[in-house]
CSV table of C-alpha atoms in Angstrom, one decimal:
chain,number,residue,atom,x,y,z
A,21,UNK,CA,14.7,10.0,-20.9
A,22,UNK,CA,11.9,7.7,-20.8
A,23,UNK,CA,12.6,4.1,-21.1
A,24,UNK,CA,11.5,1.7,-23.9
A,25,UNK,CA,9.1,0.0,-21.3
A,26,UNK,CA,7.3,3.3,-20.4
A,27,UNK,CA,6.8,4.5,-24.0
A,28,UNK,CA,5.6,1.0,-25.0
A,29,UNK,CA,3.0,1.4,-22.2
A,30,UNK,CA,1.9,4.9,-22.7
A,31,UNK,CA,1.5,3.9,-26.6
A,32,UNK,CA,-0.7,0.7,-25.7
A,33,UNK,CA,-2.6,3.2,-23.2
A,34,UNK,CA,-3.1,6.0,-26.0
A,35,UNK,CA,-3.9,3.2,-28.4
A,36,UNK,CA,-6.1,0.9,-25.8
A,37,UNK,CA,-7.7,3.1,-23.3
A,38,UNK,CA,-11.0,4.9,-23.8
A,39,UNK,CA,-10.7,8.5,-21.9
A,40,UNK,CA,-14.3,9.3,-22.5
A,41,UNK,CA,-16.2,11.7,-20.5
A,42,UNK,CA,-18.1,10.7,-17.1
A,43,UNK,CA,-19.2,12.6,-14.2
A,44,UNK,CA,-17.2,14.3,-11.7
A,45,UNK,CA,-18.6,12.2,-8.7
A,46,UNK,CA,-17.6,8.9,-10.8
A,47,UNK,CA,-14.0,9.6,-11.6
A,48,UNK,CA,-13.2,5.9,-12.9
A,49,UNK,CA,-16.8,5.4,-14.9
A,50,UNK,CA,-16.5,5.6,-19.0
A,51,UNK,CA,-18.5,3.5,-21.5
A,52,UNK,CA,-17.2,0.4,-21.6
A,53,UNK,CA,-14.7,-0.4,-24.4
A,54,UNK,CA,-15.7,-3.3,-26.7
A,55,UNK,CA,-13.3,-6.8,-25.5
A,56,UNK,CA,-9.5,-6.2,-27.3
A,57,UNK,CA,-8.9,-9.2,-30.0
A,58,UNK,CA,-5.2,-9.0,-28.5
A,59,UNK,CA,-3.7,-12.8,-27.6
A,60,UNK,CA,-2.9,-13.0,-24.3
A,61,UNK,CA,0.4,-13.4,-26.1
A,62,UNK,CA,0.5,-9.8,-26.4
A,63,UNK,CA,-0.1,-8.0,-22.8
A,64,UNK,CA,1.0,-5.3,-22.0
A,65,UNK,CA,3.1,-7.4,-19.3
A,66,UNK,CA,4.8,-5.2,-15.8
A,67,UNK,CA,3.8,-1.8,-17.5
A,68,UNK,CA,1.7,0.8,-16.4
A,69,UNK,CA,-1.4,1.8,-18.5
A,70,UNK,CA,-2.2,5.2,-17.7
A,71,UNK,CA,-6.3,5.8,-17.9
A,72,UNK,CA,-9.8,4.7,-16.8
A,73,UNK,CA,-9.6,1.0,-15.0
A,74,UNK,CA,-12.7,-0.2,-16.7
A,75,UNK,CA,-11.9,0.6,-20.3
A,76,UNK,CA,-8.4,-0.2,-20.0
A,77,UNK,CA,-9.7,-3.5,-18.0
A,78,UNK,CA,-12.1,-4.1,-21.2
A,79,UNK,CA,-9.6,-3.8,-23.9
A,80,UNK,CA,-7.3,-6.8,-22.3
A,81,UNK,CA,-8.3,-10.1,-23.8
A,82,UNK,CA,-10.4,-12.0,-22.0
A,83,UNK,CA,-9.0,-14.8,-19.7
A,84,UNK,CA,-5.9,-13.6,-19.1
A,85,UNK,CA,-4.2,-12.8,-15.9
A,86,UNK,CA,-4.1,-14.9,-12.8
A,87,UNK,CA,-4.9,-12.8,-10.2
A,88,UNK,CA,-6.6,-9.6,-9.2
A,89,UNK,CA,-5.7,-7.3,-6.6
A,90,UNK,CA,-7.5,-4.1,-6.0
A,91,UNK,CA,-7.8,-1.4,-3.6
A,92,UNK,CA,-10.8,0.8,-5.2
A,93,UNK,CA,-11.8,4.1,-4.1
A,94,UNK,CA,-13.2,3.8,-0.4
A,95,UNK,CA,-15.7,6.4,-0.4
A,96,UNK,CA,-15.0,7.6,2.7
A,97,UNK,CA,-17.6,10.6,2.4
A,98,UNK,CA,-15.5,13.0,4.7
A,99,UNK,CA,-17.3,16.1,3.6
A,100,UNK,CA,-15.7,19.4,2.7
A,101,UNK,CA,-14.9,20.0,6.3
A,102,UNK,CA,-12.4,16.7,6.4
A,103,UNK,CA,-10.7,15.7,10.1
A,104,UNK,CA,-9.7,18.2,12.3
A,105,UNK,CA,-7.4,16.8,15.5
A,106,UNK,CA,-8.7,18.5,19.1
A,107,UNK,CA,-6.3,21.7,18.7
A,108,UNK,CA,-8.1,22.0,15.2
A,109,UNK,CA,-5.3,21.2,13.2
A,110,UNK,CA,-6.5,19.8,10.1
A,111,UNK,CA,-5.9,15.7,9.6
A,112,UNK,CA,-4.0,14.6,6.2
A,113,UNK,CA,-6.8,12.1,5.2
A,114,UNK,CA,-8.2,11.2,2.1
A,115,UNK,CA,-9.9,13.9,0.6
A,116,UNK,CA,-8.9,13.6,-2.9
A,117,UNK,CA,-11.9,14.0,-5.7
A,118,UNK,CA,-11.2,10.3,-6.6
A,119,UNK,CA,-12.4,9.2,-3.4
A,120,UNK,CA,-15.4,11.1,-4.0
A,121,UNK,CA,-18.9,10.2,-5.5
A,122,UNK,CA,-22.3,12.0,-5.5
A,123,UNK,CA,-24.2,9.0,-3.8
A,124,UNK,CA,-24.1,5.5,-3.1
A,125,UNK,CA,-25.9,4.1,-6.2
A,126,UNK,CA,-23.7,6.0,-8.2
A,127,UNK,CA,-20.3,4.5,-6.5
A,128,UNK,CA,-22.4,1.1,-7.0
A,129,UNK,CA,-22.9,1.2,-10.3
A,130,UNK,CA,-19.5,2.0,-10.4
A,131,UNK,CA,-18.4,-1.2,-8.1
A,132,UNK,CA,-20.9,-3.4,-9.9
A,133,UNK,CA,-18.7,-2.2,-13.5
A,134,UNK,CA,-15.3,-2.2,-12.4
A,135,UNK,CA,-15.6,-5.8,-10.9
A,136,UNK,CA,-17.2,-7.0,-14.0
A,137,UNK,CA,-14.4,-5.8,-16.4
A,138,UNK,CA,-12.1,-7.8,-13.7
A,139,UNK,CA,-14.2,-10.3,-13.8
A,140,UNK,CA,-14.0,-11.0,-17.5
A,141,UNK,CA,-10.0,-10.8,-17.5
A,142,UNK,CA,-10.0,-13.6,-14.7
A,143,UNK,CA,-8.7,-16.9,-15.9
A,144,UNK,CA,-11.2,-19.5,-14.9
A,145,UNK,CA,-9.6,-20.5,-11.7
A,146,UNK,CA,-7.9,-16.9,-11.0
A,147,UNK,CA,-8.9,-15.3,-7.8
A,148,UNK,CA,-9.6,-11.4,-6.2
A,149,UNK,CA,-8.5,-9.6,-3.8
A,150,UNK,CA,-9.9,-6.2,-3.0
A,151,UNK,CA,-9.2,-4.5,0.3
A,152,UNK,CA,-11.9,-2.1,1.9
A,153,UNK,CA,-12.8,-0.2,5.3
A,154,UNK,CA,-16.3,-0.2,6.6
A,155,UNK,CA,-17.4,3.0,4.5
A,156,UNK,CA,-17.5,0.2,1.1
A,157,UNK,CA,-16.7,-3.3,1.8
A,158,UNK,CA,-19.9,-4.8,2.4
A,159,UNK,CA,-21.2,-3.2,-0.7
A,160,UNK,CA,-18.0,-4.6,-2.7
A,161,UNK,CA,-19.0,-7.8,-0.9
A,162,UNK,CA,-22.3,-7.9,-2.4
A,163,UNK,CA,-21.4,-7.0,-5.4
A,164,UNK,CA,-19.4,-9.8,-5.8
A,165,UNK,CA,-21.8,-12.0,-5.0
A,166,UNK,CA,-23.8,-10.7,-7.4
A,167,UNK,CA,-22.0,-10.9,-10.3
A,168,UNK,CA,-21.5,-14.3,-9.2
A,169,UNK,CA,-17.9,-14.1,-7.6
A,170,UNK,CA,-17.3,-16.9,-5.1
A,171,UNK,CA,-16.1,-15.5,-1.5
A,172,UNK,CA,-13.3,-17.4,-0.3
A,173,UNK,CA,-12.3,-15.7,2.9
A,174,UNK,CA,-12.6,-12.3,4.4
A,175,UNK,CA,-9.0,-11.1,5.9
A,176,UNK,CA,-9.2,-8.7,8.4
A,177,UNK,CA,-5.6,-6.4,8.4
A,178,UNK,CA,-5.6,-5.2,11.9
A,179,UNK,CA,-2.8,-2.7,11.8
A,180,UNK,CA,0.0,-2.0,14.5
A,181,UNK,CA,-0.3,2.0,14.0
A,182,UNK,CA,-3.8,2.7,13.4
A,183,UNK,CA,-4.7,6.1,13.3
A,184,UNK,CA,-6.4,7.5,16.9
A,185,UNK,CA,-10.4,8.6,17.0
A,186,UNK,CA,-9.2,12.8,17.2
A,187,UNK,CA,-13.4,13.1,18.2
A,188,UNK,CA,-13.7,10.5,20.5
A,189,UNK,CA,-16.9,9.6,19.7
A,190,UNK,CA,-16.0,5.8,17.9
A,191,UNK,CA,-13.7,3.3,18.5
A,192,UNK,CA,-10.6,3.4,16.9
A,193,UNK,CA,-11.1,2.1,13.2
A,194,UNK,CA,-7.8,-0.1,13.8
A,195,UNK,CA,-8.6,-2.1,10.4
A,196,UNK,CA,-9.4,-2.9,6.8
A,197,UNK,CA,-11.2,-5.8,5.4
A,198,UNK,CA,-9.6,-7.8,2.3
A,199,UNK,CA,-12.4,-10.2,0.4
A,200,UNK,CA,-10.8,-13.0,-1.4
A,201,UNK,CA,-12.8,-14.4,-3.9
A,202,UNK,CA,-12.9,-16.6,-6.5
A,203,UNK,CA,-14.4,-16.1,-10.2
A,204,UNK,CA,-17.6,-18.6,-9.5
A,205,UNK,CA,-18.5,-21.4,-7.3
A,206,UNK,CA,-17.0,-23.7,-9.7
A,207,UNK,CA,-13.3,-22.8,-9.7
A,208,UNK,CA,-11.8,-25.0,-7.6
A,209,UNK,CA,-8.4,-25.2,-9.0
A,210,UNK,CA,-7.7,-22.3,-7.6
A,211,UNK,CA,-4.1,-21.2,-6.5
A,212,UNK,CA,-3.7,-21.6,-2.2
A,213,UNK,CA,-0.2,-22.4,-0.8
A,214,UNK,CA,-1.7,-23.5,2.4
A,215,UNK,CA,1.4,-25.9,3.0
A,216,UNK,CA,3.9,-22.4,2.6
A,217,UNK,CA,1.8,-20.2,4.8
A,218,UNK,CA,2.0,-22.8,7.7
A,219,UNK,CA,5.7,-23.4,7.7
A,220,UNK,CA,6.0,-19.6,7.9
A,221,UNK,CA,3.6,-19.6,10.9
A,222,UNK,CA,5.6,-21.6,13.4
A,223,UNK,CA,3.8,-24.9,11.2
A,224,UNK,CA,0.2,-23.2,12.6
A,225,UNK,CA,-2.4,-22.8,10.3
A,226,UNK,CA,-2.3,-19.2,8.7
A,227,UNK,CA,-5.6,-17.2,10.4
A,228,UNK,CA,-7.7,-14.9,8.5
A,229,UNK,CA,-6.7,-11.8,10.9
A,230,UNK,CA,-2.8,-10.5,10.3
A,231,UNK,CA,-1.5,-8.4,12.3
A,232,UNK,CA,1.1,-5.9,9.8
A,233,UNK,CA,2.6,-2.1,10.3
A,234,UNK,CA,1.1,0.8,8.2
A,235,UNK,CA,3.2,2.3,5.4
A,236,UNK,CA,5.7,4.3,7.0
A,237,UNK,CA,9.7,4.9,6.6
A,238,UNK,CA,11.9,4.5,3.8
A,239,UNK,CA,8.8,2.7,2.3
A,240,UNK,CA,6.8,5.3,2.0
A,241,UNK,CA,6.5,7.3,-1.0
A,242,UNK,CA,7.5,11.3,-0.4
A,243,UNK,CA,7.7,14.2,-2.6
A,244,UNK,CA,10.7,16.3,-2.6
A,245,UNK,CA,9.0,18.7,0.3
A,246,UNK,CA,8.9,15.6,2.4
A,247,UNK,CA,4.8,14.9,1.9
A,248,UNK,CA,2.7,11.4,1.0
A,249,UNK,CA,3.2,10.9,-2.5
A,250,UNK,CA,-0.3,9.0,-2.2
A,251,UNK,CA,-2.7,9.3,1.0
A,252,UNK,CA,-3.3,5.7,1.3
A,253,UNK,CA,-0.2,3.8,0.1
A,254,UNK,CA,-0.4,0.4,1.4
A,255,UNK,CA,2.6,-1.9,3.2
A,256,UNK,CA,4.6,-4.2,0.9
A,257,UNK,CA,4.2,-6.4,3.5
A,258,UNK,CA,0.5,-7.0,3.0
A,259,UNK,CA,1.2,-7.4,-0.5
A,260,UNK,CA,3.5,-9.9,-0.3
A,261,UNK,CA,1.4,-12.2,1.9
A,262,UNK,CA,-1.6,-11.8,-0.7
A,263,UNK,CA,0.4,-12.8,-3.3
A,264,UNK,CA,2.9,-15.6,-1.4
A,265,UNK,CA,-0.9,-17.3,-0.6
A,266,UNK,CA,-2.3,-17.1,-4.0
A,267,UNK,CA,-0.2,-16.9,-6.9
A,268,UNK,CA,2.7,-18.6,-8.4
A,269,UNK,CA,6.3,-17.2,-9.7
A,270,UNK,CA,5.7,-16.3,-13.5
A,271,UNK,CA,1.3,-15.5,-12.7
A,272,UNK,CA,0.0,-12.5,-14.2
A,273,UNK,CA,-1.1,-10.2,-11.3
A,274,UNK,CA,-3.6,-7.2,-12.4
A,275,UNK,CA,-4.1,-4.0,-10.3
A,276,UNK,CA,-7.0,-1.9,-11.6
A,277,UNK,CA,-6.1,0.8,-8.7
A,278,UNK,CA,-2.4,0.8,-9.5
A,279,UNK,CA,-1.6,4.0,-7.2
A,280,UNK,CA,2.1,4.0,-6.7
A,281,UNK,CA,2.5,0.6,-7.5
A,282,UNK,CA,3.2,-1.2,-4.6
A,283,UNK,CA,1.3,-4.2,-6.0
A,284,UNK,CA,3.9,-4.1,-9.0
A,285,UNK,CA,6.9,-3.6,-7.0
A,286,UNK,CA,6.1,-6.9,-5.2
A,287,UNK,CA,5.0,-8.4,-7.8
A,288,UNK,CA,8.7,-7.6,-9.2
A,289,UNK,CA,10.5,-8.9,-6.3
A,290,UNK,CA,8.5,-12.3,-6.1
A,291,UNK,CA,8.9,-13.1,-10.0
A,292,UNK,CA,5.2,-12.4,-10.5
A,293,UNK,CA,4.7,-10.4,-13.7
A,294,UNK,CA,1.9,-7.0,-13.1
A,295,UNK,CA,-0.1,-5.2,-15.3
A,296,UNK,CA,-0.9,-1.4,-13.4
A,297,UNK,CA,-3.7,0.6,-14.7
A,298,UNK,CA,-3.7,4.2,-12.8
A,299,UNK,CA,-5.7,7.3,-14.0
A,300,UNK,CA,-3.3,9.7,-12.2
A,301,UNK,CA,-0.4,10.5,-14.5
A,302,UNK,CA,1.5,11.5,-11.1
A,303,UNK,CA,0.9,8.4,-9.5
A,304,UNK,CA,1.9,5.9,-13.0
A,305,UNK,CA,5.4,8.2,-13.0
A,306,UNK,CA,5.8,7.8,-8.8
A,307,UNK,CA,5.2,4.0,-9.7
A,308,UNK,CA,7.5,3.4,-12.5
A,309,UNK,CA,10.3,4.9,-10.8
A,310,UNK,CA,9.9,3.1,-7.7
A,311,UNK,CA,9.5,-0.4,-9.8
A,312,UNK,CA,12.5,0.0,-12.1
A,313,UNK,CA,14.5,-0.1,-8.4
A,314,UNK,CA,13.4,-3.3,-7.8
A,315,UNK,CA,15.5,-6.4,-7.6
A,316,UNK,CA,13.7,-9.7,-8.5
A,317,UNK,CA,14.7,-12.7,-5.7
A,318,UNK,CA,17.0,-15.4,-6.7
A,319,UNK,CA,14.9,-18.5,-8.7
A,320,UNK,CA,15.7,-20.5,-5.8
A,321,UNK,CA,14.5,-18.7,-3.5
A,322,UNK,CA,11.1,-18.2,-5.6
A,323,UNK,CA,10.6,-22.6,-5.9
A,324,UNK,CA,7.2,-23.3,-4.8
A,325,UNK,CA,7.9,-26.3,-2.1
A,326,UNK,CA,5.7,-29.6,-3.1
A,327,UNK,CA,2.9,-30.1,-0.8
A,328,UNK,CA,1.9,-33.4,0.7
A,329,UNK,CA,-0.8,-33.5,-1.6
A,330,UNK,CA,1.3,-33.7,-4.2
A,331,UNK,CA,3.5,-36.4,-3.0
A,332,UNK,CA,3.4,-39.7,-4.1
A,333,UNK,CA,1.0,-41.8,-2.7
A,334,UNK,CA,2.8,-44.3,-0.6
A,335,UNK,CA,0.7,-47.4,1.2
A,336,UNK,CA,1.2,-48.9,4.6
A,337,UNK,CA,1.9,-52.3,2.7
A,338,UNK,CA,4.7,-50.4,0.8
A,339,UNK,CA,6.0,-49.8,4.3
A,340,UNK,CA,5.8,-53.2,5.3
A,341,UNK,CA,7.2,-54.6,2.0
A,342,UNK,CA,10.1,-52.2,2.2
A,343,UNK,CA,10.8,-54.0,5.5
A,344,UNK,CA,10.4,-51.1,7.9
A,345,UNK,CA,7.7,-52.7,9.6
A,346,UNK,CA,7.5,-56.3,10.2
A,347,UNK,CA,4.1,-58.1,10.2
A,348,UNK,CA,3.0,-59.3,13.4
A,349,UNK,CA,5.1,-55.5,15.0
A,350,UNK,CA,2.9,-54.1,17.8
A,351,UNK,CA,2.2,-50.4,17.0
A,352,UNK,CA,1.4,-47.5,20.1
A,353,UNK,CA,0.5,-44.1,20.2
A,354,UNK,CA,3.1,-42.0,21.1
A,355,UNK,CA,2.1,-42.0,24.9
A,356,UNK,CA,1.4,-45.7,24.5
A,357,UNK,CA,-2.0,-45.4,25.6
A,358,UNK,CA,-3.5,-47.9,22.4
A,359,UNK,CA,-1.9,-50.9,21.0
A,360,UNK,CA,-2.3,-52.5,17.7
A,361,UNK,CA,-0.5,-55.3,15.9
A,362,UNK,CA,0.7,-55.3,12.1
A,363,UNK,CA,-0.8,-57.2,9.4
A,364,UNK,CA,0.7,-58.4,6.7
A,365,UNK,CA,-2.1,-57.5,4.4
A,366,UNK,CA,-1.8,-53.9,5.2
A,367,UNK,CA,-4.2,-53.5,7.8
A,368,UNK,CA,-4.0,-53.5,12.2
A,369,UNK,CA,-6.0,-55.7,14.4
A,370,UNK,CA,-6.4,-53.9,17.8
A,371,UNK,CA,-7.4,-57.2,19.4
A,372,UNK,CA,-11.7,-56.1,18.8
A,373,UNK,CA,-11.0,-55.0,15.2
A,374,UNK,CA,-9.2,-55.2,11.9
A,375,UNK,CA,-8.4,-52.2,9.9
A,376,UNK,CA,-6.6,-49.5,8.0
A,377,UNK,CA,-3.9,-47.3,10.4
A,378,UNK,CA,-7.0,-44.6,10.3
A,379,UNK,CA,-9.4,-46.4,11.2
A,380,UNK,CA,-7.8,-48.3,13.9
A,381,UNK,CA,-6.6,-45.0,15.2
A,382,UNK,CA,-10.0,-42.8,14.6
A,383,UNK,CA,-11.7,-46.4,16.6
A,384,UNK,CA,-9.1,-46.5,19.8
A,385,UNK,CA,-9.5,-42.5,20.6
A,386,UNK,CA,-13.4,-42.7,19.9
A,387,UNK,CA,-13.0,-40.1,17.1
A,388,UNK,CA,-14.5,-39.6,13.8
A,389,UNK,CA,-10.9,-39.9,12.1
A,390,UNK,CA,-7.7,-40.1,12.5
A,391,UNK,CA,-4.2,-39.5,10.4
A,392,UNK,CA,-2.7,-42.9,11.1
A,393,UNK,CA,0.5,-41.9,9.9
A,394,UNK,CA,1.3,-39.3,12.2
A,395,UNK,CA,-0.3,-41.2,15.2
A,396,UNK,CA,1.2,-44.7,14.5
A,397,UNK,CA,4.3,-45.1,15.8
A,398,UNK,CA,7.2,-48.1,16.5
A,399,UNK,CA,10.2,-48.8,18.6
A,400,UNK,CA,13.3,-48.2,16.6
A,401,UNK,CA,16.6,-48.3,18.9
A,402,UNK,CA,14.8,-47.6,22.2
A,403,UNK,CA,12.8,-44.2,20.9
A,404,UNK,CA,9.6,-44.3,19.6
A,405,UNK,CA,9.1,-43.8,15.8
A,406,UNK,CA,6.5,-42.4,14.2
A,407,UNK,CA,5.7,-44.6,11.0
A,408,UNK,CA,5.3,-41.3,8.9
A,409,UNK,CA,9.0,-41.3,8.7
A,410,UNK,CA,9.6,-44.6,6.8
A,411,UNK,CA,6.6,-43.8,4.1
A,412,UNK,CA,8.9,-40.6,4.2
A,413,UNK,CA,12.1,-43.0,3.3
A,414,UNK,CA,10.0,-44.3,0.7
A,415,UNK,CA,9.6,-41.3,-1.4
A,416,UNK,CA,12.5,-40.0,-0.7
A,417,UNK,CA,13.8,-43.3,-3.1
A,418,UNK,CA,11.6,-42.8,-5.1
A,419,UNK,CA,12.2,-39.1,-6.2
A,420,UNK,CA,16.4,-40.6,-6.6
A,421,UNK,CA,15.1,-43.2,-8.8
């Protein structure tokens, strides 16, 4: 029996979603619906709409989910003949007739529609992600630009199982190309947990090439004869990552290209809320069924950790008027290579110079600048100290208070 959940969402799709006609070769292109007077009170919140993307993207209200993620038809132009391995055994590739348009103005105009109606749904500082191989990216890419998208960072998913060249004529296509984009140049309170994404990278800086396994195993969707449930199912593991950088616990993620729903069942598990829209009644049921299994983690588990930007500002002089530092305290590097001696006013006076614990720092190594916090450090009980840990003391007291 279907649940309340999936009635509710096939009602808003019957009621919302525009099923008019449009050629073969553009299996996602309608007319574009007139924009829904819904509230974003009223979304259709971590349902699956069950129609065309653009019109069912159209009759949302406008500026209302936090995030797009979208993995669009890739136009891979196989042909009729498809991929045959060298014993002539026929590849399972994508061959599907959604993948499949008459030319490339027509899968343009397609692009340029789809990321409009996206773009229109975006909350001012929402971002997009949309993942690609060579066959479309770069037109998606201009596209974006275009219709005035800002590009944030291309991510290049180099995958640990690619798929071999049977015809040995190419290198090995071992990777797909996500854009991540903003809705305009002049969104800059966009979401980035830059400070999260480190600490899960051995505390390095999160690169723009990850390295992440194919869909395959218990993972993968099958039908009951043991085939794909959907040729190009991608890893929850990508997912995650996407939406662990770039959106919050409670954000609204929407997924014109909903598939079998990976992007909801992550979305699930992280206490991000989805909206799916898939064409494919096959692929909506395949998706709802794998979702309602899904276990959302614990809220504590979900807290987004503060960043240092958000921290309390905390001066030197605090430091000295807390009595961790004494005026007139000579400061070193950690390898004692540069001395400097403690003001009272704040500031360090390395003999030539008087200062801030940057400058001072930036002037000793000849750089252009210099964290003084983290190179600054003091002799407490034989060890050297780095100074960052009393401003650390300091708002530590300060969050008790």
């Amino acid at each position: 029996m279907a649940s309340q959940r999936t009635v509710a969402a096939d009602a808003f799709a019957r009621k919302q979603v525009s099923r008019t006609g449009r050629p073969a070769s553009s299996p996602r292109m309608g007319l574009p619906a007139q924009p829904s007077p819904l509230r974003p009170s009223s979304l259709p919140l971590d349902t699956v709409l069950v129609g065309d993307c653009i019109a069912a993207m159209n009759a949302l209200p406008a500026s209302s989910v936090d995030c797009v993620f979208a993995d669009p038809p890739y136009n891979l132009q196989l042909g009729d003949a498809g991929l045959l391995r060298p014993d002539q055994s026929r590849v399972d590739a994508v061959d599907d007739d959604w993948d499949k348009f008459a030319s490339f103005p027509s899968y343009d105009a397609f692009t340029r529609e789809w990321l409009a109606a996206a773009r229109r749904v975006m909350k001012p500082n929402a971002t997009l992600w949309v993942i690609g191989s060579y066959h479309n990216i770069f037109r998606v890419g201009s596209a974006l630009q275009d219709l005035g998208y800002w590009i944030l960072n291309d991510i290049v998913w180099r995958k640990a199982n690619p798929m071999p060249n049977f015809r040995g004529k190419r290198f090995t296509n071992a990777h797909e190309t996500l854009i991540w984009a903003s809705r305009s140049a002049e969104s800059k309170g966009y979401t980035f947990h830059y400070d999260a994404l480190k600490g899960g990278n051995e505390d390095l800086q999160m690169r723009s090439d990850w390295f992440i396994p194919l869909c395959t195993g218990d993972e993968r969707l099958k039908d009951d004869e043991g085939r794909k449930v959907h040729p190009t199912q991608k890893p929850e593991a990508l997912l995650a990552r996407t939406l662990l950088a770039a959106t919050n616990p409670g954000d609204v993620v929407l997924d014109p290209f909903f598939g079998t729903g990976t992007t909801g069942a992550v979305a699930k598990r992280l206490g991000r809320r989805f909206i799916g829209i898939e064409r494919d009644p096959g692929y909506a049921a395949a998706a709802r069924e794998r979702i309602a299994g899904i276990e959302t983690l614990s809220q504590a588990s979900l807290l987004v950790a503060p960043t240092k930007r958000a921290e309390p500002r905390v001066p030197f002089l605090s430091v000295i008027e807390a009595g961790h530092v004494r005026a007139g305290e000579t400061l070193t590097d950690e390898r004692g290579r540069f001395r400097a001696t403690v003001r009272p006013d704040g500031q360090l006076d390395n003999g030539l110079v008087i200062g801030s614990i940057h400058k001072i720092g930036a002037l000793v190594q000849g750089l252009p600048a210099c964290n003084g916090w983290t190179f600054w450090h003091t002799e407490r009980n034989g060890r050297k100290t780095c100074i960052d840990s009393f401003r650390n003391e300091i708002r530590a007291t300060m969050a008790g208070a």
